Coordinates of C-alpha atoms in Angstrom, one line a residue:
Chain A
X1 CA 7.9 26.8 6.9
X2 CA 10.3 24.1 6.5
X3 CA 13.5 24.5 4.8
X4 CA 12.9 22.1 1.8
X5 CA 16.1 22.9 0.0
X6 CA 18.1 22.0 3.2
X7 CA 15.8 18.8 3.9
X8 CA 16.3 17.9 0.3
X9 CA 20.2 17.6 1.0
X10 CA 19.8 15.0 3.6
X11 CA 18.0 12.9 1.4
X12 CA 20.8 11.4 -1.1
X13 CA 17.9 9.4 -3.3
X14 CA 16.4 12.6 -4.3
X15 CA 19.3 13.3 -6.5
X16 CA 18.3 10.4 -8.9
X17 CA 17.0 11.2 -12.6
X18 CA 14.8 8.9 -13.8
X19 CA 14.7 8.9 -17.6
X20 CA 16.9 11.7 -17.1
X21 CA 14.1 13.9 -15.4
X22 CA 14.4 15.6 -11.9
X23 CA 12.9 12.9 -9.5
X24 CA 9.6 14.1 -7.8
X25 CA 8.9 11.5 -5.4
X26 CA 5.2 11.7 -4.8
X27 CA 4.9 8.0 -3.3
X28 CA 5.5 8.8 0.2
X29 CA 2.2 6.8 1.7
X30 CA 3.9 3.5 0.2
X31 CA 7.4 4.4 1.8
X32 CA 9.1 7.6 2.6
X33 CA 12.7 8.1 1.5
X34 CA 15.8 7.8 4.2
X35 CA 17.7 10.7 5.3
X36 CA 21.6 10.0 5.7
X37 CA 21.2 10.3 9.3
X38 CA 19.3 6.8 8.8
X39 CA 21.0 5.3 6.3
X40 CA 24.6 6.0 8.0
X41 CA 23.1 4.7 11.4
X42 CA 22.5 1.4 9.7
X43 CA 26.0 1.1 8.6
X44 CA 27.2 2.2 11.5
X45 CA 25.7 -0.3 13.8
X46 CA 27.7 -3.1 11.4
X47 CA 30.6 -0.9 11.5
X48 CA 30.8 -0.5 15.4
X49 CA 28.1 -2.4 17.1
X50 CA 26.9 -5.9 16.2
X51 CA 26.5 -8.6 18.0
X52 CA 23.5 -10.8 18.8
X53 CA 21.2 -9.1 21.7
X54 CA 20.6 -10.5 25.3
X55 CA 22.8 -13.4 25.0
X56 CA 26.7 -13.1 25.5
X57 CA 28.2 -11.2 28.2
X58 CA 30.9 -9.6 25.8
X59 CA 31.3 -6.2 25.4
X60 CA 29.9 -5.9 21.7
X61 CA 26.9 -8.1 22.8
X62 CA 26.5 -5.3 25.5
X63 CA 26.7 -2.4 22.7
X64 CA 24.2 -4.2 20.5
X65 CA 21.9 -4.9 23.3
X66 CA 22.2 -1.3 24.7
X67 CA 21.4 -0.2 20.9
X68 CA 18.6 -2.1 20.7
X69 CA 16.8 -0.9 24.0
X70 CA 17.6 2.5 23.1
X71 CA 15.2 2.2 20.3
X72 CA 12.5 0.8 22.6
X73 CA 13.0 3.9 24.9
X74 CA 13.2 6.5 21.7
X75 CA 9.8 4.7 20.7
X76 CA 8.3 4.8 24.1
X77 CA 8.7 8.3 24.3
X78 CA 7.9 9.0 20.6
X79 CA 4.5 8.0 21.3
X80 CA 4.1 8.8 25.0
X81 CA 3.8 5.2 26.3
X82 CA 3.8 4.5 30.3
X83 CA 6.5 1.8 30.2
X84 CA 8.7 0.4 27.3
X85 CA 7.4 -2.9 28.4
X86 CA 4.5 -2.1 26.0
X87 CA 6.9 -1.5 22.8
X88 CA 7.1 -4.8 20.8
X89 CA 9.5 -4.7 17.8
X90 CA 7.4 -6.2 14.8
X91 CA 8.7 -6.3 11.0
X92 CA 5.8 -3.8 10.1
X93 CA 2.2 -2.7 10.9
X94 CA 0.9 -5.7 9.0
X95 CA 2.7 -8.1 11.2
X96 CA 1.8 -5.8 14.2
X97 CA -2.0 -6.3 13.5
X98 CA -1.7 -10.0 12.6
X99 CA 0.1 -10.3 16.1
X100 CA -2.9 -9.1 17.6
X101 CA -5.2 -11.2 15.6
X102 CA -3.7 -14.4 16.2
X103 CA -2.6 -13.7 19.8
X104 CA -5.3 -11.4 21.6
X105 CA -7.9 -12.1 18.8
X106 CA -7.8 -15.8 18.7
X107 CA -7.8 -15.9 22.7
X108 CA -10.7 -13.3 23.6
X109 CA -12.9 -13.2 20.4
X110 CA -15.7 -15.7 20.3
X111 CA -18.4 -17.1 18.5
X112 CA -21.4 -14.3 18.1
X113 CA -19.0 -11.5 18.9
X114 CA -18.5 -8.5 16.7
X115 CA -15.7 -6.9 15.3
X116 CA -15.9 -3.3 13.8
X117 CA -13.7 -2.0 10.8
X118 CA -14.3 0.8 8.5
X119 CA -14.7 0.7 4.8
X120 CA -11.8 2.4 3.9
X121 CA -9.2 0.5 6.0
X122 CA -6.1 -1.6 4.4
X123 CA -6.2 -5.0 3.5
X124 CA -3.6 -5.7 6.4
X125 CA -6.4 -4.3 8.8
X126 CA -9.1 -6.7 7.0
X127 CA -7.7 -9.8 6.3
X128 CA -6.2 -10.5 10.0
X129 CA -10.1 -10.0 11.2
X130 CA -11.6 -12.3 8.4
X131 CA -9.4 -14.9 9.7
X132 CA -10.5 -14.6 13.4
X133 CA -14.3 -14.2 12.4
X134 CA -13.9 -17.3 10.3
X135 CA -11.9 -19.3 13.0
X136 CA -14.3 -18.2 15.8
X137 CA -17.5 -17.6 14.3
X138 CA -17.5 -14.2 14.9
X139 CA -19.0 -11.2 12.5
X140 CA -17.4 -8.2 10.9
X141 CA -19.2 -4.9 10.6
X142 CA -18.1 -2.1 8.4
X143 CA -18.8 1.2 9.1
X144 CA -18.7 3.7 5.5
X145 CA -18.3 7.2 4.6
X146 CA -20.4 10.3 5.0
X147 CA -21.0 12.6 1.9
X148 CA -17.6 14.6 2.5
X149 CA -15.8 11.3 2.4
X150 CA -15.1 11.0 6.0
X151 CA -16.0 8.3 8.7
X152 CA -19.7 8.3 9.4
X153 CA -19.6 8.7 13.2
X154 CA -23.2 8.3 13.4
X155 CA -23.2 5.0 11.7
X156 CA -20.5 3.9 13.9
X157 CA -22.3 4.9 17.4
X158 CA -25.2 2.7 15.7
X159 CA -23.0 -0.1 14.9
X160 CA -21.2 0.1 18.3
X161 CA -24.1 0.4 20.4
X162 CA -26.1 -2.7 18.6
X163 CA -23.8 -4.8 21.1
X164 CA -21.2 -7.8 21.1
X165 CA -18.7 -5.9 19.7
X166 CA -15.3 -7.1 21.4
X167 CA -12.7 -5.2 19.2
X168 CA -13.0 -1.9 17.0
X169 CA -9.7 -2.2 14.4
X170 CA -9.5 1.5 12.5
X171 CA -7.1 3.1 10.8
X172 CA -5.7 6.8 12.4
X173 CA -5.6 8.2 8.7
X174 CA -6.5 6.8 5.6
X175 CA -3.6 5.4 2.6
X176 CA -6.4 6.2 -0.2
X177 CA -8.1 9.2 0.8
X178 CA -6.2 10.9 3.5
X179 CA -8.7 11.0 6.0
X180 CA -7.7 11.3 9.7
X181 CA -10.4 9.4 11.6
X182 CA -12.1 10.9 14.9
X183 CA -10.3 8.2 16.7
X184 CA -10.3 10.0 20.3
X185 CA -14.1 9.6 20.0
X186 CA -14.0 6.4 18.5
X187 CA -11.7 5.0 21.3
X188 CA -14.1 6.7 24.0
X189 CA -17.4 5.1 22.5
X190 CA -15.8 1.6 21.8
X191 CA -14.7 1.5 25.7
X192 CA -17.9 2.6 26.9
X193 CA -19.2 -0.1 25.1
X194 CA -16.9 -2.7 26.3
X195 CA -14.9 -3.0 23.1
X196 CA -11.4 -2.7 22.7
X197 CA -9.6 -0.5 20.0
X198 CA -6.5 -1.6 17.8
X199 CA -5.5 1.8 15.8
X200 CA -3.5 1.2 12.5
X201 CA -1.1 4.1 12.6
X202 CA 0.6 3.4 9.6
X203 CA -0.5 6.5 7.8
X204 CA -0.3 8.9 10.9
X205 CA 2.8 7.9 12.4
X206 CA 5.1 10.3 9.5
X207 CA 2.7 13.2 10.2
X208 CA 1.0 13.5 13.8
X209 CA 2.1 13.6 17.1
X210 CA 0.8 10.2 18.8
X211 CA 0.1 10.0 22.3
X212 CA -0.8 6.5 22.9
X213 CA -1.7 7.5 26.9
X214 CA -3.8 10.1 25.8
X215 CA -5.4 8.8 23.1
X216 CA -6.2 5.4 25.7
X217 CA -6.4 2.8 22.9
X218 CA -5.3 -0.9 23.5
X219 CA -3.3 -1.5 20.6
X220 CA -1.4 0.7 18.1
X221 CA 0.5 -0.4 15.0
X222 CA 2.9 1.2 12.7
X223 CA 5.6 0.8 10.4
X224 CA 9.1 1.9 10.6
X225 CA 9.7 2.9 6.8
X226 CA 6.9 5.1 6.1
X227 CA 8.5 7.7 8.6
X228 CA 12.0 7.8 7.4
X229 CA 13.1 4.6 9.3
X230 CA 14.3 1.2 7.5
X231 CA 12.3 -1.4 6.1
X232 CA 11.5 -4.5 8.0
X233 CA 11.0 -2.6 11.3
X234 CA 7.9 -2.0 13.0
X235 CA 6.1 -1.4 16.3
X236 CA 3.3 -2.9 18.1
X237 CA 1.9 -1.0 21.2
X238 CA 0.2 -3.3 23.8
X239 CA -1.6 -1.1 26.5
X240 CA 0.3 -2.0 29.9
X241 CA -2.7 -3.6 31.6
X242 CA -3.2 -6.0 28.6
X243 CA 0.1 -7.3 28.4
X244 CA -0.7 -10.3 30.6
X245 CA -3.6 -11.0 28.4
X246 CA -1.9 -11.3 25.1
X247 CA -0.3 -14.4 24.5
X248 CA 3.1 -14.7 22.7
X249 CA 3.0 -15.0 19.0
X250 CA 5.9 -16.6 17.9
X251 CA 8.0 -18.5 19.8
X252 CA 11.4 -19.7 20.5
X253 CA 14.8 -18.1 21.3
X254 CA 14.7 -14.8 23.3
X255 CA 11.6 -15.3 24.3
X256 CA 11.7 -18.1 27.4
X257 CA 12.1 -18.0 31.3
X258 CA 12.6 -21.8 31.4
X259 CA 12.0 -24.6 28.8
X260 CA 11.4 -28.2 29.9
X261 CA 10.9 -31.0 27.6
X262 CA 7.2 -30.9 27.6
X263 CA 6.3 -27.5 28.5
X264 CA 7.8 -23.8 28.7
X265 CA 7.4 -20.5 30.9
X266 CA 8.0 -17.1 29.2
X267 CA 10.0 -13.8 29.8
X268 CA 8.3 -11.0 31.1
X269 CA 7.2 -8.4 28.2
X270 CA 8.4 -7.3 25.9
X271 CA 10.7 -9.8 25.5
X272 CA 8.0 -12.6 25.6
X273 CA 6.7 -11.0 22.3
X274 CA 10.0 -10.9 20.3
X275 CA 11.0 -14.4 19.2
X276 CA 14.7 -14.8 17.5
X277 CA 17.1 -12.3 16.7
X278 CA 15.4 -9.2 16.2
X279 CA 16.0 -6.3 13.4
X280 CA 18.5 -4.7 15.3
X281 CA 20.0 -2.5 13.1
X282 CA 16.4 -1.6 11.7
X283 CA 15.7 -0.5 15.3
X284 CA 18.7 1.5 15.5
X285 CA 18.0 3.1 12.2
X286 CA 14.4 4.2 13.5
X287 CA 16.2 6.4 16.6
X288 CA 17.7 8.2 13.8
X289 CA 14.3 8.6 12.1
X290 CA 12.5 9.5 15.1
X291 CA 15.2 12.3 16.1
X292 CA 14.9 13.8 12.3
X293 CA 11.1 14.2 12.6
X294 CA 11.2 15.6 16.1
X295 CA 13.9 17.9 14.8
X296 CA 11.4 19.2 12.4
X297 CA 8.3 19.0 14.9
X298 CA 5.3 16.7 13.6
X299 CA 2.9 19.7 13.7
X300 CA 5.3 21.5 11.2
X301 CA 4.9 18.1 9.1
X302 CA 1.1 17.8 9.0
X303 CA 1.0 21.5 8.4
X304 CA 3.3 21.2 5.4
X305 CA 1.4 18.1 4.2
X306 CA -1.7 20.2 4.3
X307 CA -0.3 23.2 2.7
X308 CA 0.9 21.1 -0.4
X309 CA -2.4 19.3 -0.3
X310 CA -4.5 22.4 -0.5
X311 CA -2.4 23.7 -3.0
X312 CA -2.5 20.6 -5.2
X313 CA -6.2 20.4 -4.7
X314 CA -6.6 24.2 -5.6
X315 CA -5.0 23.2 -9.0
X316 CA -6.9 19.8 -9.4
X317 CA -10.4 21.2 -9.3
X318 CA -9.7 23.4 -11.9
X319 CA -9.0 20.7 -14.4
X320 CA -12.3 19.2 -15.6
X321 CA -11.1 15.6 -16.7
X322 CA -9.6 15.1 -12.9
X323 CA -11.7 13.3 -10.7
X324 CA -11.1 13.6 -7.1
X325 CA -11.9 11.1 -4.2
X326 CA -12.0 12.2 -0.7
X327 CA -12.7 15.7 1.2
X328 CA -12.8 18.6 -1.1
X329 CA -10.7 20.5 1.2
X330 CA -7.2 20.2 3.4
X331 CA -8.6 20.3 6.7
X332 CA -8.1 17.1 9.1
X333 CA -6.2 15.0 6.5
X334 CA -2.6 13.9 5.5
X335 CA -0.9 14.5 2.6
X336 CA -2.6 12.5 0.3
X337 CA -4.5 12.5 -3.1
X338 CA -6.3 10.0 -4.8
X339 CA -7.9 10.9 -8.4
X340 CA -8.4 9.8 -11.7
X341 CA -8.0 11.1 -15.0
X342 CA -11.3 10.7 -17.0
X343 CA -11.1 7.8 -19.7
X344 CA -7.2 7.0 -18.9
X345 CA -6.4 3.8 -16.7
X346 CA -4.5 5.0 -13.2
X347 CA -1.8 2.8 -14.7
X348 CA -1.3 4.7 -17.8
X349 CA -1.5 8.0 -15.9
X350 CA 1.4 6.6 -13.5
X351 CA 3.4 5.2 -16.6
X352 CA 3.1 8.6 -18.4
X353 CA 4.3 10.8 -15.0
X354 CA 6.9 8.5 -14.2
X355 CA 8.4 9.4 -18.1
X356 CA 8.5 13.0 -16.3
X357 CA 9.9 11.8 -13.4
X358 CA 7.3 11.7 -11.3
X359 CA 6.6 8.9 -9.0
X360 CA 3.1 8.2 -8.2
X361 CA 1.1 5.2 -7.2
X362 CA -1.9 3.6 -9.4
X363 CA -4.2 0.8 -8.0
X364 CA -6.3 -0.1 -5.3
X365 CA -4.0 1.0 -2.8
X366 CA -4.4 -2.5 -0.8
X367 CA -8.1 -1.1 0.0
X368 CA -10.5 -3.3 -2.6
X369 CA -13.2 -3.0 -0.3
X370 CA -13.0 0.6 -0.4
X371 CA -12.8 1.0 -4.3
X372 CA -15.7 -0.8 -4.6
X373 CA -17.5 1.3 -2.0
X374 CA -16.0 4.2 -4.3
X375 CA -17.3 2.5 -7.4
X376 CA -14.1 2.4 -9.2
X377 CA -11.4 -0.2 -9.9
X378 CA -8.3 2.0 -9.0
X379 CA -7.1 5.4 -8.6
X380 CA -3.7 7.2 -8.8
X381 CA -2.4 8.3 -5.6
X382 CA 0.0 11.3 -4.8
X383 CA 1.2 11.6 -1.3
X384 CA 3.6 14.3 -0.3
X385 CA 6.2 14.1 2.6
X386 CA 8.6 16.7 4.2
X387 CA 10.8 17.0 1.0
X388 CA 8.2 18.1 -1.6
X389 CA 7.4 21.5 -2.5
X390 CA 5.0 23.5 -4.8
X391 CA 7.2 23.4 -7.7
X392 CA 7.0 20.1 -7.8
X393 CA 3.2 20.2 -7.3
X394 CA 2.9 22.7 -10.6
X395 CA 5.3 20.0 -12.6
X396 CA 2.8 17.4 -11.6
X397 CA -0.3 19.4 -12.6
X398 CA 1.6 20.0 -15.7
X399 CA 2.4 16.4 -16.1
X400 CA -1.2 15.5 -15.7
X401 CA -2.2 18.0 -18.9
X402 CA 0.4 15.8 -20.8
X403 CA -1.5 12.4 -19.8
X404 CA -4.1 14.0 -22.2
X405 CA -2.0 14.4 -24.9
X406 CA -1.9 10.5 -25.2
X407 CA -5.5 9.5 -24.7
X408 CA -7.8 12.1 -26.7
Chain B
X1 CA 9.3 10.9 -24.9
X2 CA 10.2 8.5 -27.9
X3 CA 9.6 5.6 -25.5
X4 CA 5.8 7.0 -24.7
X5 CA 5.6 7.2 -28.6
X6 CA 6.1 3.4 -28.6
X7 CA 4.0 2.7 -25.9
X8 CA 1.0 4.8 -26.5
X9 CA 1.1 4.4 -30.5
X10 CA -1.4 5.1 -32.8
X11 CA -2.5 1.4 -33.6
X12 CA -2.5 0.6 -29.7
X13 CA -4.8 3.7 -29.0
X14 CA -7.1 2.4 -31.5
X15 CA -7.6 -1.2 -30.3
X16 CA -7.8 0.4 -26.8
X17 CA -10.5 3.1 -27.6
X18 CA -12.5 1.3 -30.7
X19 CA -11.9 -2.5 -30.4
X20 CA -14.6 -4.3 -32.2
X21 CA -13.5 -7.6 -30.2
X22 CA -15.0 -6.1 -27.1
X23 CA -18.3 -7.8 -27.1
X24 CA -20.2 -10.9 -25.9
X25 CA -20.4 -13.9 -27.6
X26 CA -23.5 -16.0 -28.1
X27 CA -23.3 -19.1 -26.5
X28 CA -19.4 -18.8 -26.2
X29 CA -17.6 -22.4 -26.0
X30 CA -14.8 -21.2 -23.3
X31 CA -15.2 -18.2 -21.2
X32 CA -12.1 -17.4 -18.6
X33 CA -11.5 -14.5 -16.7
X34 CA -7.8 -13.3 -15.9
X35 CA -6.8 -10.4 -14.0
X36 CA -3.8 -8.5 -12.5
X37 CA -4.4 -8.3 -8.7
X38 CA -2.0 -5.6 -8.1
X39 CA -3.2 -3.3 -10.8
X40 CA -6.9 -4.0 -11.3
X41 CA -6.9 -5.0 -15.1
X42 CA -9.6 -7.4 -15.6
X43 CA -10.6 -9.4 -18.6
X44 CA -13.0 -12.0 -19.8
X45 CA -12.0 -13.7 -22.7
X46 CA -14.7 -15.6 -24.6
X47 CA -13.8 -18.1 -27.4
X48 CA -16.3 -19.5 -29.8
X49 CA -14.8 -23.0 -30.8
X50 CA -15.6 -25.1 -33.9
X51 CA -13.9 -28.7 -33.1
X52 CA -10.0 -27.6 -32.7
X53 CA -10.6 -24.2 -34.5
X54 CA -11.0 -21.2 -32.8
X55 CA -14.0 -19.5 -35.0
X56 CA -14.4 -16.3 -32.9
X57 CA -13.1 -14.3 -29.8
X58 CA -13.8 -11.7 -28.0
X59 CA -13.6 -9.8 -24.6
X60 CA -15.0 -7.8 -22.2
X61 CA -13.6 -5.9 -18.9
X62 CA -11.7 -3.1 -18.0
X63 CA -8.0 -2.3 -17.3
X64 CA -5.2 0.1 -18.7
X65 CA -4.5 0.8 -22.2
X66 CA -1.8 -2.0 -22.7
X67 CA -4.0 -4.7 -21.3
X68 CA -7.1 -3.7 -23.2
X69 CA -5.2 -3.6 -26.7
X70 CA -3.2 -6.3 -26.3
X71 CA -6.4 -8.5 -25.5
X72 CA -8.3 -7.0 -28.9
X73 CA -5.1 -7.6 -30.8
X74 CA -5.1 -11.2 -29.7
X75 CA -8.4 -11.7 -30.6
X76 CA -7.7 -10.8 -34.2
X77 CA -5.1 -12.5 -34.2
X78 CA -6.0 -16.4 -33.2
X79 CA -9.3 -16.2 -34.8
X80 CA -9.4 -19.0 -37.3
X81 CA -6.3 -20.7 -36.0
X82 CA -6.4 -24.2 -34.4
X83 CA -5.3 -25.0 -31.0
X84 CA -1.6 -25.9 -31.6
X85 CA -1.5 -22.6 -33.9
X86 CA -2.9 -20.3 -31.3
X87 CA -0.4 -21.5 -28.6
X88 CA 2.5 -21.3 -30.9
X89 CA 1.6 -17.4 -31.4
X90 CA 1.1 -17.2 -27.6
X91 CA 4.7 -18.3 -27.3
X92 CA 5.9 -16.1 -29.7
X93 CA 4.3 -13.2 -28.1
X94 CA 5.7 -14.1 -24.7
X95 CA 9.4 -14.4 -25.9
X96 CA 8.7 -10.8 -28.0
X97 CA 7.8 -9.3 -24.5
X98 CA 11.0 -11.0 -22.9
X99 CA 12.9 -9.2 -25.5
X100 CA 13.9 -12.8 -27.4
X101 CA 14.7 -12.6 -31.1
X102 CA 11.4 -13.8 -33.0
X103 CA 9.6 -13.5 -36.3
X104 CA 7.4 -10.7 -35.4
X105 CA 5.5 -10.6 -38.5
X106 CA 3.4 -13.4 -37.6
X107 CA 2.2 -11.7 -34.4
X108 CA -0.1 -9.2 -36.9
X109 CA -0.8 -5.9 -34.8
X110 CA 0.2 -7.3 -31.7
X111 CA 4.1 -7.1 -32.7
X112 CA 3.6 -3.1 -32.1
X113 CA 3.7 -4.2 -28.2
X114 CA 7.4 -5.4 -28.6
X115 CA 7.7 -1.8 -27.0
X116 CA 6.1 -2.8 -23.8
X117 CA 9.6 -4.8 -23.2
X118 CA 11.2 -1.5 -22.1
X119 CA 8.6 -0.6 -19.7
X120 CA 9.0 -3.6 -17.0
X121 CA 6.1 -2.4 -15.1
X122 CA 4.1 -3.0 -17.5
X123 CA 5.0 -6.4 -19.1
X124 CA 2.2 -8.1 -17.0
X125 CA -0.4 -6.1 -18.5
X126 CA 0.6 -7.0 -21.9
X127 CA 0.5 -11.0 -21.0
X128 CA -2.3 -11.0 -19.5
X129 CA -4.7 -12.0 -22.3
X130 CA -1.9 -14.4 -23.8
X131 CA -1.5 -15.9 -20.3
X132 CA -5.1 -16.4 -19.9
X133 CA -5.5 -17.7 -23.3
X134 CA -3.0 -20.4 -22.5
X135 CA -4.7 -21.7 -19.3
X136 CA -7.6 -22.6 -21.7
X137 CA -6.5 -23.9 -24.6

């Protein structure tokens, strides 16, 4: 059991009173709130350590470089990477995926090759591959869902065995349905069929212990801001044996070995992947986010999310005008529930809940192919995290009953 | 709840749920889709022109109560108006939503959407139809 009151105390923004009501923040899949520890770390960086990294030999530059490298080490430990050379800082998961599409993708994917995605992917794990497919004459194949709204592993097996698959790019957990994909099996099958695997970890990094060594994936992408960290800092993990196979993405300062008038050589990994002055305060804040999460324990976080999901589902199935999307139970899923209120547009639901201080998202959640597959233009999404509790779920369910008062 | 009373007033709900303007025209002169990619409001506006005059106006599509009611109200308002008059009404409506001081009477039922100006996240819902019309006449 998490000590929710103590946790809530660490998040100053939770004291906000939207429209005079107590804030209930159920939009964690979009971004989580930040604990004081992270907020203060970012301020601390500028108060105590700020200078540009790697360049200057002075005192502050050494501290700044140390802060940045400490963050790389922290991430390396956090996801159990073999070497810190594999940890590349980006802006977010979107940039991490684009990074691989524009570098490894354009270099290694060719005409007639196949890229396998799932129908539930976020646009950020679709559009970069559409770009590669268009430029290189490759083909995209989508794997769909089974009757329980989970990834159809049989379809995946059929697709991968059809051959020519160069890359499988799949989300670890869905930002709409909360389903956790069987990535162990996907990675194993993909490798046995000669395909590389990129995992979009945006929705799994906040609540699951990620061990990239054990997973064996080739690329793992995530954002800091969905795991209590600052915005604008993200991570791309590149498996050690592929580091030389991935060309630099952006070029310029910091990533070079030698520059001549007509050609250049690059610094070793990971610096060759990080052109320009990086987001050092973001990386430093991320250290504190990792510490905070580890202090609670990822197993406890997922368990808490599942308890709230199960509790919310048990209340929502009782309401006949609420249509739920996704599996009917809380097993093997994160704290995300997508639903619609019959005859009420999700945007109206979200506005009415907002008047009660309840923050949810409405829309297509950057998953239009999934929405089309589900046959809806949009859904409402409630997503839970460590500072949410059952009394908030109760208020949310009451709020939904209010929605119907406006739409008879 | 008073704010919501303004947003979801009876007249808005009536336009949302039972709009006579929600239909397809036979041989429309102009047909134009408008949508808000982020929230999914999606309408197709149909106009039957007689020279410079909008003889009939209708819409199909889906979206939130505000976007659909606003579209229906606009259709009511522009029927029988010429392009210049219609554009003037569009301008007036946009000004109202942006909290500018305008004479509301000319806007008919659509003046009840004034309350939307207090909901910044919903402004684009209310404006969708009007911006679509502005593009095509």
